[in-house]
């Protein structure tokens, strides 16, 4: 059949080849193809139920779209730049296959509400997949946390040794971050789950359509309430990119720690070899490429969010061609988050932990100084006075090149007469950790209890 544009009757000259290339979206929107077919089938069935299509036409459309689905899934579908985008490629092929019935499918809809629907269907599926990947990574973290519920390591503030914690407790912090990410994605999915189809170009349609029927068939909670908003809204894409960017920030923070921990100066963990690379000239190198690349890709996803915000900021209602630019950043953000979650799931599963190195680091930097101050408070000293006394004790220990736990009792009593022999139980790493036995604390018993609650919440 003719390769003329579906709207070409209005124009006296054909579109230039340069403009065709510049405005074409086929290279990236073809991934919407199966969602487009799914929405078209629901639309056609509704048209038939409303008496707008004949049963003969509906059967032909269903047959043609089924054939197109098979062609796409087998890689045999012939995509054409002449047809501009995924929607017109499918429509053109449908008309080739079933003739006049294919021309009737576009009754009571526009590409504006069509693409808005396809994009929501695609993103809805992507969110479901990503949320499951987040859940898998959370389980991996729980597995490692359970193994290391009592493995002592230094907790840091300002990247300086602060207080002893356990490695299991540290990993549970990332479990919590990812839990919020899953929750945000679920909220995003709920808000986006409204059907645009039926809004047509911007004002609705004069045909007696049943939007609620289409919404039910496609799994939407309800039709969108305003036709102008339905075709022009890209809040759902922006919100997803915001969720994705924050999730990537969480993953990037974890990756930064993996880079630090795997450095020989720390030596806390060893990454599986399959996630690292070597150097072209330094044979000893084992570079943490995957965590480093995840840090870099975080900027890419944040960039997608900024792109969509800027894309929408100056658009009047309703649909504008600018919105063609929404797909590439959205697709890339979803792909990047999906791939990063998948690769980190495997990396965490293969992580090897050096508990001895963690413990040695926790013994540096006077990490039990706060426990010393708390001890003096329990002995009746005001906290600010206890803080000052311990600060002087730390300065003395530093000059003596000894940890607080190795200072003689007489030396410790120089800073407060309230110090007794029981101080040494307080100044041990295990004593410090065990003392923090409350919900959210780092005591091994609390870490294990938190893991049990987390597994129950995940359903695992």
Coordinates of C-alpha atoms in Angstrom, one line a residue:
X1 CA 0.0 0.0 0.0
X2 CA 1.0 3.7 -0.2
X3 CA 3.6 4.9 2.2
X4 CA 1.8 8.2 2.6
X5 CA 1.5 9.6 6.2
X6 CA -1.8 8.9 7.8
X7 CA -2.3 12.7 8.0
X8 CA -0.8 13.6 4.6
X9 CA -4.0 14.9 3.0
X10 CA -3.5 18.3 4.6
X11 CA -0.1 19.0 3.1
X12 CA 1.0 20.0 -0.4
X13 CA 4.5 18.6 -0.3
X14 CA 6.1 15.6 1.3
X15 CA 8.1 15.7 4.5
X16 CA 11.8 16.1 3.9
X17 CA 14.1 13.2 4.5
X18 CA 16.0 15.3 7.1
X19 CA 12.8 16.0 9.0
X20 CA 11.8 12.3 8.8
X21 CA 15.0 11.4 10.5
X22 CA 14.8 14.2 13.0
X23 CA 11.3 13.5 14.1
X24 CA 11.2 9.7 14.0
X25 CA 10.9 7.9 17.3
X26 CA 10.9 4.4 15.9
X27 CA 14.4 3.5 17.1
X28 CA 13.4 3.8 20.7
X29 CA 9.6 3.6 20.9
X30 CA 9.4 0.2 19.2
X31 CA 9.8 -1.4 22.6
X32 CA 6.2 -0.3 23.3
X33 CA 5.0 -2.5 20.5
X34 CA 3.4 -5.3 22.5
X35 CA 1.8 -2.9 24.9
X36 CA 0.4 -1.0 21.9
X37 CA -1.1 -4.2 20.6
X38 CA -2.6 -5.0 24.0
X39 CA -4.2 -1.6 24.3
X40 CA -5.5 -1.7 20.7
X41 CA -7.2 -5.1 21.4
X42 CA -9.0 -3.7 24.4
X43 CA -10.0 -0.6 22.5
X44 CA -11.3 -2.7 19.6
X45 CA -13.4 -4.9 21.9
X46 CA -14.9 -1.8 23.5
X47 CA -15.7 -0.4 20.1
X48 CA -17.5 -3.6 19.2
X49 CA -19.4 -3.6 22.6
X50 CA -20.5 0.0 21.9
X51 CA -21.7 -0.9 18.4
X52 CA -19.1 1.2 16.7
X53 CA -17.3 -1.8 15.1
X54 CA -18.9 -4.9 13.6
X55 CA -18.2 -8.3 14.8
X56 CA -16.5 -9.1 11.5
X57 CA -14.2 -6.1 11.8
X58 CA -13.3 -7.1 15.4
X59 CA -12.4 -10.7 14.4
X60 CA -10.2 -9.4 11.6
X61 CA -8.5 -6.9 13.9
X62 CA -7.9 -9.6 16.6
X63 CA -6.5 -11.9 13.9
X64 CA -4.3 -9.3 12.4
X65 CA -2.9 -8.1 15.7
X66 CA -2.2 -11.6 16.8
X67 CA -0.2 -12.2 13.6
X68 CA 1.7 -8.9 14.2
X69 CA 2.5 -10.0 17.8
X70 CA 4.0 -13.2 16.5
X71 CA 6.1 -11.3 13.9
X72 CA 7.4 -8.9 16.5
X73 CA 8.3 -11.6 19.0
X74 CA 10.0 -13.7 16.3
X75 CA 12.0 -10.8 15.0
X76 CA 10.3 -11.0 11.6
X77 CA 8.3 -7.7 11.7
X78 CA 9.6 -5.2 9.1
X79 CA 9.9 -1.8 10.8
X80 CA 9.8 1.2 8.5
X81 CA 11.0 4.7 9.1
X82 CA 8.3 5.9 6.6
X83 CA 5.7 5.0 9.2
X84 CA 7.4 7.3 11.7
X85 CA 6.7 5.5 15.0
X86 CA 5.7 2.2 16.6
X87 CA 2.0 3.0 16.4
X88 CA 1.8 3.8 12.7
X89 CA 4.1 0.8 11.9
X90 CA 1.6 -1.5 13.6
X91 CA -1.4 0.2 12.1
X92 CA 0.1 0.1 8.6
X93 CA 0.9 -3.6 8.9
X94 CA -2.6 -4.3 10.3
X95 CA -4.2 -2.6 7.2
X96 CA -1.9 -4.7 5.0
X97 CA -3.2 -7.9 6.7
X98 CA -6.9 -7.2 7.2
X99 CA -7.7 -4.2 4.9
X100 CA -10.6 -1.9 5.8
X101 CA -11.1 -3.3 9.3
X102 CA -7.6 -2.1 10.2
X103 CA -8.5 1.4 9.1
X104 CA -11.4 1.4 11.6
X105 CA -9.3 0.6 14.6
X106 CA -8.3 4.2 15.2
X107 CA -11.9 5.3 15.6
X108 CA -12.4 7.3 18.9
X109 CA -8.7 7.5 19.7
X110 CA -5.6 9.6 18.9
X111 CA -1.9 8.8 19.0
X112 CA -1.9 11.2 21.9
X113 CA -4.0 9.0 24.2
X114 CA -2.6 5.9 22.6
X115 CA 1.1 6.6 23.5
X116 CA 0.1 7.9 26.9
X117 CA -1.6 4.5 27.5
X118 CA 1.2 2.4 26.1
X119 CA 3.8 4.2 28.1
X120 CA 1.9 3.6 31.3
X121 CA 1.5 0.0 30.5
X122 CA 5.2 -0.4 29.8
X123 CA 6.2 1.5 33.0
X124 CA 3.8 -0.4 35.1
X125 CA 5.4 -3.7 34.1
X126 CA 8.8 -2.2 34.5
X127 CA 8.0 -1.1 38.1
X128 CA 6.8 -4.5 38.9
X129 CA 10.0 -6.1 37.7
X130 CA 12.2 -3.5 39.4
X131 CA 10.4 -3.9 42.7
X132 CA 11.0 -7.6 42.6
X133 CA 14.7 -7.0 41.9
X134 CA 14.9 -4.7 44.9
X135 CA 13.3 -7.4 47.0
X136 CA 15.9 -9.9 45.8
X137 CA 18.7 -7.6 46.7
X138 CA 17.2 -7.0 50.1
X139 CA 17.1 -10.8 50.7
X140 CA 20.8 -11.0 49.7
X141 CA 21.6 -8.3 52.3
X142 CA 19.6 -10.2 54.9
X143 CA 21.6 -13.4 54.2
X144 CA 24.9 -11.6 54.7
X145 CA 23.6 -9.7 57.7
X146 CA 22.6 -12.9 59.3
X147 CA 26.0 -14.4 58.8
X148 CA 27.6 -11.3 60.3
X149 CA 25.2 -10.3 63.0
X150 CA 28.0 -10.4 65.5
X151 CA 31.0 -9.5 63.3
X152 CA 32.5 -6.3 64.8
X153 CA 33.5 -3.4 62.6
X154 CA 34.0 0.3 63.2
X155 CA 31.1 2.6 62.6
X156 CA 32.1 5.9 61.0
X157 CA 31.1 9.5 61.0
X158 CA 33.0 11.9 58.8
X159 CA 34.8 8.7 57.6
X160 CA 36.5 8.7 61.0
X161 CA 36.2 5.8 63.5
X162 CA 33.2 6.6 65.7
X163 CA 31.7 3.6 67.6
X164 CA 31.8 -0.2 67.2
X165 CA 28.9 -1.7 65.3
X166 CA 28.4 -5.0 63.6
X167 CA 28.6 -5.6 59.9
X168 CA 25.1 -7.1 60.0
X169 CA 23.8 -3.9 61.5
X170 CA 25.6 -1.9 58.8
X171 CA 24.0 -4.0 56.0
X172 CA 20.5 -3.6 57.5
X173 CA 20.8 0.2 57.0
X174 CA 20.9 -0.5 53.2
X175 CA 18.0 -2.9 53.6
X176 CA 16.0 0.0 55.1
X177 CA 16.9 2.3 52.2
X178 CA 15.8 -0.2 49.7
X179 CA 12.6 -0.8 51.5
X180 CA 11.8 2.8 51.2
X181 CA 12.6 2.6 47.5
X182 CA 10.2 -0.3 47.0
X183 CA 7.5 1.7 48.8
X184 CA 8.1 4.8 46.7
X185 CA 7.8 2.7 43.5
X186 CA 4.6 1.2 44.7
X187 CA 3.2 4.7 45.4
X188 CA 4.3 5.8 41.9
X189 CA 2.6 2.8 40.3
X190 CA -0.6 3.5 42.2
X191 CA -0.8 7.1 41.1
X192 CA 0.0 6.3 37.4
X193 CA -2.5 3.5 37.1
X194 CA -5.2 5.6 35.4
X195 CA -6.3 5.0 31.8
X196 CA -5.7 7.9 29.3
X197 CA -7.3 6.0 26.4
X198 CA -10.5 7.7 25.4
X199 CA -9.1 11.2 25.9
X200 CA -8.4 11.1 22.1
X201 CA -6.4 14.1 20.9
X202 CA -7.3 16.4 23.9
X203 CA -11.1 16.8 24.2
X204 CA -12.4 13.3 24.3
X205 CA -14.5 11.8 21.5
X206 CA -18.1 12.1 20.2
X207 CA -18.4 8.3 20.0
X208 CA -20.3 6.5 22.8
X209 CA -17.2 4.8 24.3
X210 CA -16.9 2.9 27.5
X211 CA -13.7 3.9 29.1
X212 CA -14.3 1.9 32.3
X213 CA -14.5 -1.3 30.3
X214 CA -11.1 -0.6 28.7
X215 CA -9.6 0.3 32.1
X216 CA -10.8 -3.0 33.6
X217 CA -9.4 -5.1 30.7
X218 CA -6.0 -3.3 30.9
X219 CA -5.8 -3.5 34.7
X220 CA -6.1 0.2 35.3
X221 CA -7.8 1.3 38.5
X222 CA -10.0 3.8 36.7
X223 CA -10.1 6.1 33.6
X224 CA -8.3 9.5 33.9
X225 CA -10.7 12.2 34.9
X226 CA -9.7 15.0 32.6
X227 CA -8.9 14.5 28.9
X228 CA -6.5 17.4 28.7
X229 CA -4.5 16.1 31.6
X230 CA -4.6 12.6 30.3
X231 CA -2.7 13.2 27.1
X232 CA -0.3 15.8 28.4
X233 CA 0.6 14.4 31.8
X234 CA 4.1 13.0 32.3
X235 CA 4.1 13.2 36.1
X236 CA 4.3 9.4 36.3
X237 CA 7.5 9.3 34.2
X238 CA 9.0 12.1 36.2
X239 CA 8.0 10.5 39.5
X240 CA 9.5 7.1 38.4
X241 CA 12.7 8.8 37.5
X242 CA 12.8 10.5 40.9
X243 CA 12.3 7.1 42.5
X244 CA 14.9 5.6 40.3
X245 CA 17.4 8.4 41.0
X246 CA 17.1 8.0 44.7
X247 CA 17.4 4.3 44.6
X248 CA 20.5 4.7 42.5
X249 CA 21.9 7.1 45.1
X250 CA 21.4 4.4 47.8
X251 CA 23.1 1.8 45.6
X252 CA 25.9 4.3 44.9
X253 CA 26.5 4.9 48.6
X254 CA 26.8 1.1 49.1
X255 CA 29.1 0.8 46.1
X256 CA 31.3 3.6 47.5
X257 CA 31.7 1.6 50.7
X258 CA 32.5 -1.5 48.7
X259 CA 35.2 0.4 46.9
X260 CA 36.7 1.6 50.2
X261 CA 36.3 -1.8 52.0
X262 CA 37.9 -3.7 49.2
X263 CA 41.0 -1.4 49.3
X264 CA 43.9 -3.1 51.0
X265 CA 44.1 -0.2 53.4
X266 CA 40.7 -1.4 54.7
X267 CA 40.7 -5.0 53.7
X268 CA 37.2 -5.5 55.1
X269 CA 35.8 -7.4 52.1
X270 CA 36.9 -9.1 48.9
X271 CA 34.8 -8.8 45.8
X272 CA 34.3 -11.9 43.6
X273 CA 36.8 -11.9 40.8
X274 CA 34.1 -12.0 38.1
X275 CA 33.0 -8.5 39.2
X276 CA 36.5 -7.0 38.9
X277 CA 39.1 -6.3 36.2
X278 CA 42.9 -6.0 36.1
X279 CA 45.3 -3.4 34.8
X280 CA 46.9 -3.3 31.4
X281 CA 50.3 -2.6 32.9
X282 CA 50.0 -3.4 36.7
X283 CA 49.7 -7.2 37.1
X284 CA 48.7 -7.0 40.8
X285 CA 45.6 -4.8 40.3
X286 CA 42.1 -6.0 41.1
X287 CA 39.9 -3.0 40.3
X288 CA 36.3 -2.8 41.6
X289 CA 34.8 -1.9 38.3
X290 CA 31.2 -2.8 39.0
X291 CA 30.8 -0.7 42.1
X292 CA 32.6 2.2 40.4
X293 CA 30.5 2.0 37.3
X294 CA 27.3 1.9 39.5
X295 CA 28.4 5.1 41.1
X296 CA 28.9 6.6 37.6
X297 CA 25.5 5.4 36.3
X298 CA 23.8 7.2 39.2
X299 CA 24.6 10.4 37.5
X300 CA 23.0 9.1 34.3
X301 CA 19.7 8.3 36.1
X302 CA 19.7 11.7 37.9
X303 CA 20.2 13.2 34.5
X304 CA 17.1 11.4 33.2
X305 CA 15.1 13.0 36.0
X306 CA 16.4 16.5 35.2
X307 CA 15.8 16.0 31.5
X308 CA 12.1 15.2 32.1
X309 CA 11.6 18.1 34.5
X310 CA 13.1 20.5 32.0
X311 CA 11.1 18.9 29.1
X312 CA 7.8 19.6 30.8
X313 CA 8.5 22.9 32.5
X314 CA 7.4 25.2 29.6
X315 CA 4.7 23.2 27.9
X316 CA 1.2 24.6 27.5
X317 CA -1.8 22.2 27.5
X318 CA -2.3 19.8 25.9
X319 CA 0.0 17.4 23.9
X320 CA 3.2 18.8 22.3
X321 CA 5.8 17.1 20.2
X322 CA 8.3 17.8 23.0
X323 CA 6.8 14.8 24.7
X324 CA 8.4 12.5 22.2
X325 CA 11.6 13.2 24.1
X326 CA 10.2 11.6 27.3
X327 CA 10.9 8.0 26.3
X328 CA 14.6 7.7 25.9
X329 CA 15.5 9.1 29.4
X330 CA 12.6 7.1 30.9
X331 CA 13.7 3.9 29.2
X332 CA 17.3 4.5 30.1
X333 CA 16.6 5.2 33.8
X334 CA 14.6 2.0 34.1
X335 CA 17.2 -0.1 32.2
X336 CA 20.0 1.3 34.3
X337 CA 18.3 0.7 37.6
X338 CA 17.2 -2.8 36.6
X339 CA 20.7 -3.8 35.5
X340 CA 22.4 -2.3 38.6
X341 CA 20.1 -4.1 40.9
X342 CA 20.7 -7.4 39.1
X343 CA 24.4 -7.2 39.1
X344 CA 24.6 -6.1 42.8
X345 CA 22.4 -9.0 43.8
X346 CA 25.0 -11.4 42.4
X347 CA 27.9 -9.4 43.8
X348 CA 26.5 -9.3 47.4
X349 CA 25.9 -13.0 47.2
X350 CA 29.6 -13.6 46.5
X351 CA 31.0 -11.1 48.9
X352 CA 33.7 -12.4 51.2
X353 CA 34.1 -10.7 54.6
X354 CA 37.4 -10.3 56.5
X355 CA 36.1 -10.2 60.1
X356 CA 39.6 -9.9 61.6
X357 CA 40.4 -6.8 59.6
X358 CA 37.1 -5.2 60.6
X359 CA 37.8 -6.0 64.3
X360 CA 41.3 -4.6 64.1
X361 CA 40.0 -1.4 62.6
X362 CA 37.3 -1.1 65.3
X363 CA 40.1 -1.3 67.9
X364 CA 41.6 1.9 66.5
X365 CA 40.5 5.4 67.0
X366 CA 39.2 4.9 70.6
X367 CA 35.8 3.7 69.4
X368 CA 34.6 2.9 72.9
X369 CA 35.1 6.4 74.3
X370 CA 31.4 7.1 74.3
X371 CA 30.9 4.0 76.4
X372 CA 33.4 5.4 78.9
X373 CA 31.4 8.6 79.1
X374 CA 28.1 6.7 79.5
X375 CA 29.8 4.7 82.2
X376 CA 30.6 7.8 84.2
X377 CA 27.1 9.1 83.7
X378 CA 25.7 6.0 85.2
X379 CA 28.1 6.6 88.1
X380 CA 26.5 9.9 88.7
X381 CA 28.6 12.4 86.7
X382 CA 26.8 14.9 84.4
X383 CA 27.2 14.0 80.8
X384 CA 29.1 17.1 79.8
X385 CA 31.5 16.6 82.7
X386 CA 31.9 12.9 81.7
X387 CA 32.5 14.0 78.0
X388 CA 35.3 16.3 79.1
X389 CA 36.9 13.7 81.4
X390 CA 36.9 11.1 78.7
X391 CA 38.3 13.6 76.1
X392 CA 41.3 14.2 78.4
X393 CA 41.7 10.4 78.9
X394 CA 41.7 9.9 75.1
X395 CA 44.4 12.6 74.7
X396 CA 46.5 10.8 77.4
X397 CA 46.0 7.4 75.7
X398 CA 46.9 8.9 72.4
X399 CA 50.2 10.2 73.8
X400 CA 50.8 6.8 75.5
X401 CA 50.1 5.0 72.3
X402 CA 47.6 2.7 74.1
X403 CA 43.9 2.0 73.6
X404 CA 41.7 3.1 76.5
X405 CA 41.2 -0.6 77.5
X406 CA 44.9 -1.0 78.0
X407 CA 45.4 2.0 80.3
X408 CA 46.1 1.0 83.9
X409 CA 43.3 1.6 86.4
X410 CA 45.3 4.2 88.2
X411 CA 45.8 6.2 85.0
X412 CA 42.0 6.1 84.2
X413 CA 41.2 7.3 87.7
X414 CA 43.3 10.4 87.1
X415 CA 40.4 11.6 85.0
X416 CA 37.6 10.6 87.3
X417 CA 37.6 9.1 90.8
X418 CA 34.4 7.3 89.9
X419 CA 36.2 4.8 87.7
X420 CA 36.3 1.3 89.1
X421 CA 37.6 -2.1 87.9
X422 CA 34.3 -2.7 86.1
X423 CA 35.4 -0.1 83.5
X424 CA 37.3 -2.7 81.5
X425 CA 34.1 -4.7 80.7
X426 CA 32.7 -1.4 79.3
X427 CA 35.7 -0.6 77.1
X428 CA 35.7 -3.9 75.2
X429 CA 34.2 -4.0 71.7
X430 CA 31.7 -6.7 72.6
X431 CA 30.7 -4.8 75.7
X432 CA 30.1 -1.7 73.7
X433 CA 28.0 -3.5 71.1
X434 CA 26.0 -5.6 73.6
X435 CA 25.1 -2.5 75.5
X436 CA 23.1 -1.1 72.6
X437 CA 20.3 -3.7 72.9
X438 CA 17.2 -1.8 71.9
X439 CA 15.1 -1.7 68.7
X440 CA 17.3 -0.3 66.0
X441 CA 20.5 -0.9 68.0
X442 CA 23.6 -2.7 66.9
X443 CA 23.6 -5.5 69.6
X444 CA 23.7 -8.9 67.8
X445 CA 20.5 -10.0 69.5
X446 CA 18.8 -6.9 68.1
X447 CA 20.3 -7.4 64.7
X448 CA 19.0 -10.9 64.5
X449 CA 15.5 -9.8 65.7
X450 CA 15.5 -7.1 63.0
X451 CA 16.4 -9.7 60.4
X452 CA 13.5 -11.9 61.5
X453 CA 11.1 -8.9 61.2
X454 CA 12.6 -8.1 57.8
X455 CA 12.1 -11.6 56.5
X456 CA 8.6 -11.6 57.7
X457 CA 7.9 -8.3 56.0
X458 CA 9.4 -9.5 52.7
X459 CA 7.5 -12.8 52.9
X460 CA 10.7 -14.8 53.0

